[in-house]
Every structure is written in C-alpha cells, then in structure tokens.
XYZ file of C-alpha atoms in Angstrom:
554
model
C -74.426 -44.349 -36.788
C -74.435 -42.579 -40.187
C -71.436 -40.415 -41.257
C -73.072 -37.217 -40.645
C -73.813 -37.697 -37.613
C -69.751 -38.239 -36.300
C -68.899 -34.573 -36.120
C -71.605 -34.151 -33.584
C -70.306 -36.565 -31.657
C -66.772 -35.849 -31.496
C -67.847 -31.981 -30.369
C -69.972 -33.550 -27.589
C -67.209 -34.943 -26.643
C -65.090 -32.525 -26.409
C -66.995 -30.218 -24.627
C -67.841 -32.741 -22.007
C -63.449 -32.680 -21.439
C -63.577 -29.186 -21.127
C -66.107 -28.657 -18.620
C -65.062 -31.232 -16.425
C -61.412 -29.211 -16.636
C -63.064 -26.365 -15.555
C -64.903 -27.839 -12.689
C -61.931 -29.076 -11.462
C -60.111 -25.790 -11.334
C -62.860 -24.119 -9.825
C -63.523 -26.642 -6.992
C -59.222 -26.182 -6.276
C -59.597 -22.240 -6.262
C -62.371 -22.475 -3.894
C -59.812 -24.797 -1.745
C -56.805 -23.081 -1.853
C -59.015 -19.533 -1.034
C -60.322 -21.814 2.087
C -57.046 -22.871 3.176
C -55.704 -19.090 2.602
C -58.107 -17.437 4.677
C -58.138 -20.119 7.766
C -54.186 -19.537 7.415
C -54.305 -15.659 7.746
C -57.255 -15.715 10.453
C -54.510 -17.670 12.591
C -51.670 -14.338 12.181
C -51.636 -11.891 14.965
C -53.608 -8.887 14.143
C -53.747 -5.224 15.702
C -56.546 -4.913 17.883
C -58.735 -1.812 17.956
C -58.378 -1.199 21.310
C -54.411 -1.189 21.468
C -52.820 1.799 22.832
C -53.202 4.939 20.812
C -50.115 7.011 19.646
C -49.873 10.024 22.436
C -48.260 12.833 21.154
C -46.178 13.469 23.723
C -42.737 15.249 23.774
C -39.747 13.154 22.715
C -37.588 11.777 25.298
C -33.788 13.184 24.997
C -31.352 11.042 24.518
C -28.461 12.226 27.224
C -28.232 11.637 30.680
C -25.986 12.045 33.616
C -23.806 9.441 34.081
C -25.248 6.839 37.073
C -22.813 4.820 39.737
C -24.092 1.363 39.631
C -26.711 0.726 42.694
C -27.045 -2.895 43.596
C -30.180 -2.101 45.550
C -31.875 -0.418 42.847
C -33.862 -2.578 40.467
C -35.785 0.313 38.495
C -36.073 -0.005 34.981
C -36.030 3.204 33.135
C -39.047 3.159 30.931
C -38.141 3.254 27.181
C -41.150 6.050 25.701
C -43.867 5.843 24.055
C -44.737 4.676 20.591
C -44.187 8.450 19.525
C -40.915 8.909 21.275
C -40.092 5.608 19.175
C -40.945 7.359 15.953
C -39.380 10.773 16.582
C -35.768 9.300 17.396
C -35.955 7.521 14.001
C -37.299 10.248 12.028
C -36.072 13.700 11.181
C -32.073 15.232 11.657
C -29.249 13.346 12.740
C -27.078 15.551 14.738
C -23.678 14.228 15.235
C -22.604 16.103 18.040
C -25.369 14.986 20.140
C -24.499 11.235 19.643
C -20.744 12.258 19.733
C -21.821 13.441 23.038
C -23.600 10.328 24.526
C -20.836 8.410 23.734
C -18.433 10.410 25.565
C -20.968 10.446 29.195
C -20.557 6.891 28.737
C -17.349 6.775 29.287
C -16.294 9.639 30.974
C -15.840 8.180 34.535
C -12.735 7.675 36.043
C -10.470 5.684 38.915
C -10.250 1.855 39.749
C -13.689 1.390 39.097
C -13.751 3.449 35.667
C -15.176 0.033 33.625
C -18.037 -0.974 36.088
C -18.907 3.220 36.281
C -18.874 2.720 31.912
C -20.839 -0.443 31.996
C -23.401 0.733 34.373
C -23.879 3.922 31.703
C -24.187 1.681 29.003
C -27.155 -0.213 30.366
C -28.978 2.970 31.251
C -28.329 4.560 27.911
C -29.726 1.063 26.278
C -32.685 0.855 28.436
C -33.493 4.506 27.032
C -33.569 2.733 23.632
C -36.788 2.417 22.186
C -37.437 -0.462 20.367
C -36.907 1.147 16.606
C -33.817 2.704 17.819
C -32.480 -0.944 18.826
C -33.466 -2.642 15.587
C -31.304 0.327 13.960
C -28.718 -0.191 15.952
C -28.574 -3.610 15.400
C -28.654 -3.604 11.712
C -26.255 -0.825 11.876
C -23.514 -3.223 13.722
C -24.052 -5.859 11.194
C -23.403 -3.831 8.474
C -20.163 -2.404 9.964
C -19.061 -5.839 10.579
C -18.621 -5.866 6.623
C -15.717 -3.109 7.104
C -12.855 -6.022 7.700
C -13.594 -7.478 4.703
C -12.619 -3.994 2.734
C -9.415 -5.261 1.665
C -10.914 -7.584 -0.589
C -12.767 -5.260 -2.386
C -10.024 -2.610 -2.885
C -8.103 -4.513 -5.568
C -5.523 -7.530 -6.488
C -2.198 -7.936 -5.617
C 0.393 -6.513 -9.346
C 3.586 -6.097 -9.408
C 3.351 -2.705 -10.390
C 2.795 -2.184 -6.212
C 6.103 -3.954 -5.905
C 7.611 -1.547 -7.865
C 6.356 1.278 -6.317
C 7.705 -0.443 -2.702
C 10.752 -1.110 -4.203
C 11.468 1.713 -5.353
C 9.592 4.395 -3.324
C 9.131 3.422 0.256
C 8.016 6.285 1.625
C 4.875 5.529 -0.807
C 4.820 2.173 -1.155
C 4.445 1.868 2.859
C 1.231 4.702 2.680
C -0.209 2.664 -0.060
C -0.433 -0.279 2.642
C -2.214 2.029 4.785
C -4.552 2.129 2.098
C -5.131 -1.354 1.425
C -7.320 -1.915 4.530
C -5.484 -5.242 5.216
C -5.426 -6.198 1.453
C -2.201 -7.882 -0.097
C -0.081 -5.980 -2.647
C 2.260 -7.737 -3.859
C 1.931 -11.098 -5.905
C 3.218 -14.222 -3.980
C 4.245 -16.399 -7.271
C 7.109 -15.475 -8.508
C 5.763 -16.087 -12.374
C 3.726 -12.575 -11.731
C 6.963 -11.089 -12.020
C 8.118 -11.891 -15.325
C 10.364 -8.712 -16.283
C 9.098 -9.727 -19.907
C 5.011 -9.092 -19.034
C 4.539 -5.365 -19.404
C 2.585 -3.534 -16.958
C -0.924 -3.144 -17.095
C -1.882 -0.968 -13.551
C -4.585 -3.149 -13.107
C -6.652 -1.363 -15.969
C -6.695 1.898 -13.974
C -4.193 3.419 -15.977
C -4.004 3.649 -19.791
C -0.873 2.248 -20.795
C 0.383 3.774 -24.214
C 4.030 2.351 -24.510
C 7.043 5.139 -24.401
C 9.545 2.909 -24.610
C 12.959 4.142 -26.748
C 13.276 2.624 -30.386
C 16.876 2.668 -29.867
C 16.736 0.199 -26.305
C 13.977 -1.904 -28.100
C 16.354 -2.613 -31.061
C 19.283 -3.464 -28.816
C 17.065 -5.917 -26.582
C 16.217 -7.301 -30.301
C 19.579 -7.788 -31.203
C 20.681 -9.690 -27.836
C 17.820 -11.327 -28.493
C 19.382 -12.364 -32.137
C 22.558 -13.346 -30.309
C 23.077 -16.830 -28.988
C 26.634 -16.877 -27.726
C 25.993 -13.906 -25.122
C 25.333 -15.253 -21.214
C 21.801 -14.025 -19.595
C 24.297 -11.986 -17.704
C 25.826 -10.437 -20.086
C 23.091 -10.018 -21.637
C 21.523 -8.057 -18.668
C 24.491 -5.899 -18.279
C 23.826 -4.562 -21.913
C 20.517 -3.623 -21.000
C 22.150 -1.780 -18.293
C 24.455 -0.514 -20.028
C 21.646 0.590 -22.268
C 19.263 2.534 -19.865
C 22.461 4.206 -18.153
C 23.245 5.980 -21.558
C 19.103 7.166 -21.562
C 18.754 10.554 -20.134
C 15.366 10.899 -20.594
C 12.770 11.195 -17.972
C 13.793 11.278 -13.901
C 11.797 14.117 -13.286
C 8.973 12.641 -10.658
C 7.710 15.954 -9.399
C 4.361 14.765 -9.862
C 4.740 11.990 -7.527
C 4.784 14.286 -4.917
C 1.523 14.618 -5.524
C 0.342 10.730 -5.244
C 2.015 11.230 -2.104
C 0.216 14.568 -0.732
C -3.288 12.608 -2.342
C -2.344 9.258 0.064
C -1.765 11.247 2.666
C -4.904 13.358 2.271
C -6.786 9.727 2.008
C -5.265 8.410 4.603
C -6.910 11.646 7.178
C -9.975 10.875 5.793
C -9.893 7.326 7.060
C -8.753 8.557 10.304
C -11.044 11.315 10.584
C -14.411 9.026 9.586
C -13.394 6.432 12.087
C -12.501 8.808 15.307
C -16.200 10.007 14.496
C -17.615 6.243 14.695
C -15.112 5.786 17.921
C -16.772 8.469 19.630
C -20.501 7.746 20.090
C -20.373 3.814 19.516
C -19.384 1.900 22.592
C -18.264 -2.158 22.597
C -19.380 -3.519 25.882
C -16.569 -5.721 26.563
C -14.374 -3.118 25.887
C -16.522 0.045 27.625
C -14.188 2.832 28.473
C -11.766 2.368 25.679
C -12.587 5.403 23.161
C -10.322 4.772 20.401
C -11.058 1.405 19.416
C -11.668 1.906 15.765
C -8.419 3.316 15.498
C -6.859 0.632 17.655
C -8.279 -1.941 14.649
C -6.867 0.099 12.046
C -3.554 0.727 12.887
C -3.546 -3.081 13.683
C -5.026 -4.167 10.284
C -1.913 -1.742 8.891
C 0.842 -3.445 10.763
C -0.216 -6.994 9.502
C -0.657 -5.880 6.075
C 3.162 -4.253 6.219
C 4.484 -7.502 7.606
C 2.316 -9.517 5.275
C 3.262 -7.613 1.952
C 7.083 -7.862 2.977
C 7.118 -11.379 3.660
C 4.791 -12.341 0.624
C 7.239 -11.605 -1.810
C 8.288 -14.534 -3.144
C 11.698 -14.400 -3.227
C 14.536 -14.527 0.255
C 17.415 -13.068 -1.717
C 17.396 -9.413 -3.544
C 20.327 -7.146 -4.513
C 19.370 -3.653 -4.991
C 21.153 -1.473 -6.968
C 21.154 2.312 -7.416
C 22.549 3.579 -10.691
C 23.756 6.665 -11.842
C 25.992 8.078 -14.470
C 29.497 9.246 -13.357
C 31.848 12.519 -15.098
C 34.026 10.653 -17.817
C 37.006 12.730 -16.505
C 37.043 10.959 -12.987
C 40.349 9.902 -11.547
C 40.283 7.145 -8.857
C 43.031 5.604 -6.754
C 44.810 3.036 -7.080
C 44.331 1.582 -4.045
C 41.146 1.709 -3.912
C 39.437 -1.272 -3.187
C 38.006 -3.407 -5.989
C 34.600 -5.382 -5.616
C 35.174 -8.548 -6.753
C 35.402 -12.373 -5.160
C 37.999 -12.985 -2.934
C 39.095 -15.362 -0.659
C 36.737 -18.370 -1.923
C 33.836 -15.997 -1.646
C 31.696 -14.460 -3.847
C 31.405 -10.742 -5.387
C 27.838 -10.762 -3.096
C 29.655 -11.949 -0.072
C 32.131 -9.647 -0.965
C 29.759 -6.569 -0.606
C 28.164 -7.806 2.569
C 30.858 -8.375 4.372
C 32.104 -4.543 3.210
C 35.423 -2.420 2.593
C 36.380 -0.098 5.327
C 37.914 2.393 3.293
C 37.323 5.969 2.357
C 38.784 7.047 -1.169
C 39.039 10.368 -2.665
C 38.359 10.945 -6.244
C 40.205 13.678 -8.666
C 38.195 15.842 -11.155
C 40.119 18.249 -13.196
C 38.713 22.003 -12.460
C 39.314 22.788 -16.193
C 37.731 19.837 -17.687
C 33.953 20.218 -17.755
C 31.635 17.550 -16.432
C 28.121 16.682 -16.367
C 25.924 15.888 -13.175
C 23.158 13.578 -13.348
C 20.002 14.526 -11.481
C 18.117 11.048 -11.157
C 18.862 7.626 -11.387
C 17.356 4.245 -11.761
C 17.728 0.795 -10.297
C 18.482 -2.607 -11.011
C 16.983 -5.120 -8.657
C 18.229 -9.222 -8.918
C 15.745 -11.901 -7.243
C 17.074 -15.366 -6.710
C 14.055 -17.458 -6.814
C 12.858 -19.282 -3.954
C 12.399 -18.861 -0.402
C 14.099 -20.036 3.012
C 12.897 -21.833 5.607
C 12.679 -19.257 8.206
C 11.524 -16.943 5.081
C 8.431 -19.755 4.919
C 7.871 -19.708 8.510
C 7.690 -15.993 8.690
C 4.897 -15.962 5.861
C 2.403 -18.752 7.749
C 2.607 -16.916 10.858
C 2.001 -13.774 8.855
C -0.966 -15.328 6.954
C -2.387 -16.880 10.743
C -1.845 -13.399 12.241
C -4.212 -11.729 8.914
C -6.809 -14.496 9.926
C -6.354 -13.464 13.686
C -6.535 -9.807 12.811
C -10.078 -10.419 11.159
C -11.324 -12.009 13.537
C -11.364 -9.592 15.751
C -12.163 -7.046 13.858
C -15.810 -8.608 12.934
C -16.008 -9.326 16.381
C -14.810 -5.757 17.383
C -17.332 -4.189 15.330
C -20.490 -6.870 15.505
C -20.425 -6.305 19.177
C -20.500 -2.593 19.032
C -23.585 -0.850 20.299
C -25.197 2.491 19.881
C -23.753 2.479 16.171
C -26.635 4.808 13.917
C -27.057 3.742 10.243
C -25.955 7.031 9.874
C -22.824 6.819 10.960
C -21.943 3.550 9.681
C -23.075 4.707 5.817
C -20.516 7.826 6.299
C -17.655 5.399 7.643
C -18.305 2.370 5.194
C -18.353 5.287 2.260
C -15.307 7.236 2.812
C -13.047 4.205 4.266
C -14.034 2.082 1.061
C -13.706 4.926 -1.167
C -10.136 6.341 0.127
C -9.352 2.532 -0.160
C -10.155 2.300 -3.748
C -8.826 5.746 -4.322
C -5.700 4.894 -2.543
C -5.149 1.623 -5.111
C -5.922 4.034 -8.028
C -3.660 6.602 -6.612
C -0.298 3.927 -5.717
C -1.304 2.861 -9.625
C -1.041 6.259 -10.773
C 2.600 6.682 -9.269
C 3.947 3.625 -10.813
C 2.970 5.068 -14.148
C 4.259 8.160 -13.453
C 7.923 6.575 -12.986
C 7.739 4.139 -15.999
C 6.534 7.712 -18.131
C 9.658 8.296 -20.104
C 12.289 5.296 -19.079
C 12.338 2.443 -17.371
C 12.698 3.197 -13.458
C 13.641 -0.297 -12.759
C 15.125 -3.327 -14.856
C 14.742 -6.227 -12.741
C 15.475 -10.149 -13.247
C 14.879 -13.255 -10.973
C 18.170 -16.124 -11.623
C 17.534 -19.780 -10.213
C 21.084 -19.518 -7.853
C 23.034 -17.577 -6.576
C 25.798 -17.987 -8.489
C 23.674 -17.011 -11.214
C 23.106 -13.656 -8.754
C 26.808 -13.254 -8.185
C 27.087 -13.428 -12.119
C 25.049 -10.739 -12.874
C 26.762 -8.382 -10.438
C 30.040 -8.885 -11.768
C 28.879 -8.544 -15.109
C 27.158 -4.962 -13.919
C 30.290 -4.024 -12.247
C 32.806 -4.320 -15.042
C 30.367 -0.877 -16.879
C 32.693 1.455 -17.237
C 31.306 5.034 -15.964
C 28.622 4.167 -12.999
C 27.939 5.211 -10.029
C 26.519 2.330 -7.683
C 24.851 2.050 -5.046
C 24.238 -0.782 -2.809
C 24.506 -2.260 0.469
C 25.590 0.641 2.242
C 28.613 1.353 -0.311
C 29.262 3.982 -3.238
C 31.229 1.937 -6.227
C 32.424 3.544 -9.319
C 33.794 2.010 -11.994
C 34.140 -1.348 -9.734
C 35.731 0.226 -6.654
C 34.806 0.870 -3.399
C 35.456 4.906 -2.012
C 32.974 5.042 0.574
C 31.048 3.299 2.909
C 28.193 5.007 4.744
C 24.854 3.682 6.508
C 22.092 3.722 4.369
C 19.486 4.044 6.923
C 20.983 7.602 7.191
C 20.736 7.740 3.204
C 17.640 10.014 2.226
C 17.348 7.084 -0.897
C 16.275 4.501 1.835
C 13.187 6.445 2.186
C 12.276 8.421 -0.953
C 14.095 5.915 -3.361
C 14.130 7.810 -6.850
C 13.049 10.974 -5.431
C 16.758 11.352 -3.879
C 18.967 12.775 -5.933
C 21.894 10.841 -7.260
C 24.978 10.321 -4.601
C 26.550 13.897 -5.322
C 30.368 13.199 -6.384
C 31.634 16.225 -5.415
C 31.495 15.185 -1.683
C 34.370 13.004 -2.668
C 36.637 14.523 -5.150
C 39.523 16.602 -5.097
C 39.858 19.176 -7.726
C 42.937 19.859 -9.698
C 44.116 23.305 -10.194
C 46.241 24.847 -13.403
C 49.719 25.520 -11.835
C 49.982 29.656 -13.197
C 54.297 29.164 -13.578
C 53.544 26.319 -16.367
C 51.627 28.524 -18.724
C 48.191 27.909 -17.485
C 49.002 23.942 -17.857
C 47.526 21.665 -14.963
C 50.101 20.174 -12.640
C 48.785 16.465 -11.670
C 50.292 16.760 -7.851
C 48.039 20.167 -7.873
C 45.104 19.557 -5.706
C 42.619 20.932 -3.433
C 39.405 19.954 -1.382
C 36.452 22.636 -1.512
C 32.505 22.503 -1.605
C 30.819 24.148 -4.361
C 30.104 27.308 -3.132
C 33.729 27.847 -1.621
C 35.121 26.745 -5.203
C 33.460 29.935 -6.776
C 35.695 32.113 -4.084
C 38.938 30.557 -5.177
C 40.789 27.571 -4.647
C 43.446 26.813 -1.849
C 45.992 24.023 -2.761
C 48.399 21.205 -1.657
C 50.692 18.946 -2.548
C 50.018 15.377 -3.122
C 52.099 12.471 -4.247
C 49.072 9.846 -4.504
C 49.433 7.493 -7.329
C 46.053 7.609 -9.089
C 44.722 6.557 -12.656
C 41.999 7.362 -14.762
C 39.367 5.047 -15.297
C-alpha cells in the first residue's frame, strides 16, 4: 500500500470505532427504556372508575362524649374524600380543637379513664385519613421538643456567676434552659484569669480600672508575697473601688425571664388542651407536668455539676472608718486545733453593739461585692449525687419523647406555635441570663473568685481576708467587721440569700450606738455618752444612758 493511500485508511478506521460506539449506546437506551416501562406498568395506578370526589358537606369534628358499649361494634364512618380535604385545608381555629380535647376528657367518677379512652377512639375513628397522617407527623416532630436544651446554648461560667451571685435569676435562667446544663463541670473552665466572653452574645469591651490592673501587675512582679496574700490585696483593692453597684437594669433581665418564662407556659397549656396521650387519657396538664419536671432535674443537675464540694462565700462591704467595736467581741480566728473555716461553721453566739460618734460624719455604702473560694475537687457523696443526677436527666428524656411521640390529635399547627415560642424563649432566655452577667461586671468586678488545692489553702485565704481593716463581711450566717463577730442571724431570712447583689449592704446602723456631745463640757463628746435610736427617731432628738463598756476603735 502506497503512502497516500494511509490516511484513508486510518479514517476508515476510525469511523468504523465510532459507529460501533454508537450502536452500542443505542441498543442499551432501547433496554433500559424496556426495562423502565415493564417496571412502571407493574405500580398501582388510579383507575377511571374509582370513586368520584362528592361534594358533600364537611363532617364536624365534635361530638358528645360516648360511655363505652361492649355490645356495640359500629364503626363510625370516617367521610368522604372531600371531608378528607376540607379538614386539611383552610382556617385552623384553636378553640374548636381546644374544645375536642376537653369532651375527651371531661367525664368523671371511678370509671373517668375507660369514659376518656372510649372518647378517644370515637374521636380517632372520625379521623380521616389526611388528618391522621398530620397527626402523626405532627407527634414526631414534637418529640424533637426534649432535645431543646441542646440547642439553647453551652454550659460558661458566666451562668455560674449569675447563680452565684443572683439566685433569684440564676434559678429562672434554669427554667429557661429546657433541661440544658449551665454551669461547666471541669473546674479548668473556671480559671479566674480567662476573662469572660458571654458566649459571643454580648460584646465585651473591657472596663476594668487602670489603677486595679497596675496593682494585680505589681503582685504579679512580687515573688515573696503568698497566693493568699496576694488575693487579699486584690480585695483589698476592689473594696477601695466605688464605682458601679447600681444593677437597676437587672431588674429588667429579671421582668424579661419572667415574661419568657409565661410564654412557655402559656404555648404549652394550649398544646395540653386539645392533644390527648392515650396511656395517660384524662390527665390535662401533661405538658406542664414534663416541664416543670425537666426544670427540677436541670436545678439539681446545675447544682451538683459544679465541680467543686467546698465554697466559702463572702459578702463584702465597706464599713464607717469611725466605728468603735467591743472588746469582747468575739474574734474569728482558729481555735482549739480548728481552723478559721471550722471556726465560722461552728458559729459565735453573741450579739455586739457597735459605737459611731453622732458628730463624726460617715459614709454608707449602697452595694457590695463578693469573694467566693473553691477548694478543688469533689466528695464522694458529692460524686454520687452527680451520677444519679446525670441517670435521672437520661430518665427525664426518656419520657419526655415518649410523652410526646405517643400523643394524639396533635395539629402541625399547634406543634409549629409550641416548638417556635418554647425554642425561642429558650434561646432568648440564654441571651437574656448573658445579658445580666454583663450588666454586673459593667463598671467593677461583682465577684473575685479563686479555686486552692486544700483546705488549708481555703482557711489561708480567709484569714488573710479577715485581717482588712474596714469590712463588713458577710458569711455563713454571721456579720464580721474588722475580724469580729457582732451578730449572728439566719441567712435564709437574709433578703441577700435571694437577690444576692441586689440587697443592699447589711445596714450598720441596726447595730450601733450613737454617742452624744455632753452640753456641760463645752459641746465636747463624753465617751460613756450613749444612746440607741433608728434613723428617723435620731432626727427628733436623742435620749441617753450611761455606759461603762470598755470598747476600742478599730
């Protein structure tokens, strides 16, 4: 074969490849349309003589209440196709489905439940078949509602903070966690070094005094001074600060939780009403009954989670420079082989009075702040408590996805508006509780907080605090100033146990005596001149007496 004649034969070639390609692809088409149409000839099809759509009137959806009749076998006959369509279609009217719930379960006496159940198969016979596929779906999806505390947010220990040191909002932002934990359980998420970050909800632009950032600096500088010590100077430090203490704002958190928390209450009772579980008939309030139990395990749960057994709590305040205290007063300090902490538990039954000078002006401090000290670690029973919280969480969920995949006669309706405003007052609430904490760190720190290994490292601290000249403490039921005890009181009677910083400072006055010039010295003040009088009695003159108590100023 001659040269020229090669190209030919290479085209030849290839066009003889190609068209056997395309053969190929046509034959498998034609195959695969074969296989296709023998597939879809074997699917059920609507036949032309099915029943036509009668446009009849729709069939209501109430009835009377029925007594069960074992001799009756009747099935109530569930509409037609139309009837179908016109229950699905169109208005949703609450009250009417409110309503049906309520006939359900209205009977009454020793056979109330078999009265409920035999109302509950009527009123699903009435279904149509649309209606029950709704209904269906509709429990599915509000089996997704125990799962909300997931979804609401993380545990931070700003939420600690806000527990710690407002209960009263701390315990309605549990409400709001729909069975979500708060507070962190590693004790590392509460480095007092780790500024707070409100989960990113919050901006965060740092307030914090030049003059407290230079001392930390300079303790910082200094190695000779104990981590107690230390502590006490930072103390020391936020005692002197005057700024801030003026939470009128988070009043407001707490009206906005409380607002949140009705809207929970008020989009379940409407769910409660017209849904019905049918091993649980004539109980109406079962929503709420899963709420309030989802609330109690999330209090336990957030109090035992905190990872540490031991805390001292202590409430701070600034105290008039011209106090006098007794002598006898008793001082808080280790005694008897024991501890300054044992010390404090174990209490001082004494009531002291303090002297303030009538003609010596004094300051009165309207907030305070508080110092918190965490031994690390927890107990044994402390351990216990938190595995038979954590079983009792797992417990509580399951029941509530069986609670509310079980329920019947539950509209999509309905379960959008519940799974809308619960979720949405739940992240609201976690926004809101977020909000508060930054509130009280606006101006000055609210609390200064450290975590020791022991407790002798604990005890440490304390008596470093106590030796401050010029506070007011606070703490386990007794009032300590300047390191003594005057007054022991119960502190679940204390309005601080509740609203923590939103109570005003313990008020001083409810425990002084006030000196009064003696008028045949020249107007000088007589120390054995004293008298006992409120405020408002103190503006109307004084009455005196005589006393020979030794006492000292501190």
């Amino acid at each position: 074969m001659s040269t020229s004649e090669q190209p030919t034969s290479k085209a030849s070639f290839g066009s003889i490849i190609c068209s056997d390609a395309l053969y190929r692809i046509r034959r498998f088409n034609k195959g695969a349309k074969n296989l296709t149409v023998f597939a879809c000839s074997l699917l059920p099809v609507a036949a032309a003589q099915a029943a036509s759509i009668q446009n009849s009137n729709p069939n209501t959806v109430l009835f009377t209440p029925t007594a069960l009749d074992p001799e009756s076998t009747r099935v109530p006959d569930s509409g037609s196709i139309q009837d179908d369509i016109d229950r699905v279609t169109g208005w949703f009217f609450m009250s009417a489905w409110n309503q049906r719930g309520n006939l359900i379960r209205q009977a009454s006496g020793p056979n109330s439940t078999a009265y409920c159940l035999g109302n509950l198969s009527l009123a699903l016979h009435q279904l149509g078949t649309l209606n029950g596929a709704e209904y269906n779906g509709a429990a599915g999806a509000l089996s997704l509602l125990p799962t909300a505390g997931a979804l609401v947010g993380s545990p931070t220990k700003e939420l600690w903070v806000v527990y710690k040191l407002m209960p009263l909002a701390g315990i309605l932002s549990m409400f709001l966690s729909l069975g979500g934990t708060m507070v962190p359980t590693q004790a590392g998420a509460y480095d007092p070094k780790v500024s707070f970050t409100y989960g990113g909800m919050i901006a965060t632009t740092s307030l914090i005094a030049e003059k407290r950032r230079q001392g930390e600096l300079e303790d910082a500088r200094t190695s000779l001074i104990s981590p107690a010590e230390m502590f006490a100077r930072r103390v020391q430090r936020r005692a002197e600060d005057d700024r801030g203490g003026i939470y009128r704002n988070v009043w407001i958190g707490i009206a906005i939780q409380a607002v949140l928390i009705a809207t929970i209450l008020i989009a379940l009772w409407f769910g409660q009403m017209g849904g019905v579980i049918t091993w649980w008939c004539d109980v109406y309030a079962w929503m709420w009954f899963w709420y309030f139990l989802v609330v109690i395990v999330s209090i336990v749960e957030n109090f035992v989670g905190v990872p540490f057994t031991n805390n001292w709590t202590l409430r701070i305040s600034k105290v008039p420079h011209t106090i006098q205290i007794s002598r006898d007063a008793p001082k808080v300090q280790a005694r008897d082989g024991k501890d300054v902490l044992d010390a404090i538990k174990s209490g001082f039954n004494a009531t002291s009075l303090v002297k303030l000078s009538s003609q010596e002006p004094y300051t009165k401090r309207n907030s305070c702040f508080y110092v918190v000290i965490s031994q690390e670690g927890v107990s044994a029973a402390h351990a216990t408590f938190r595995v038979l919280s954590k079983a009792s969480n797992v417990a509580v969920f399951a029941f509530g996805t069986t609670l509310f995949a079980s329920a019947t006669l539950m509209s999509v309706s309905v379960v959008l508006m519940i799974l809308s405003l619960v979720l949405s007052a739940g992240v609201w609430g976690r926004v809101t509780a977020m909000w508060i904490a930054s509130q009280m760190n606006k101006l000055s720190d609210p609390v200064l907080h450290t975590v020791v290994h022991e407790r002798l490292d604990a005890a440490g601290h304390m008596e470093e605090i106590l030796k401050i000249p010029g506070l007011i403490i606070e703490t386990g039921g007794h009032i300590i100033i300047n390191g003594y005890s005057i007054k022991r009181r119960n502190p679940w009677l204390s309005a601080a146990t509740y609203i923590g910083l939103l109570a005003a400072p313990y008020d001083i006055t409810k425990s002084a005596i006030f000196t009064q010039p003696d008028s045949t010295m020249g107007g000088e003040s007589r120390s054995d001149a004293l008298m006992v009088k409120s405020p408002r009695l103190r503006r109307q003159g004084y009455e005196f007496m005589d006393s020979s108590s030794d006492s000292h100023i501190v």
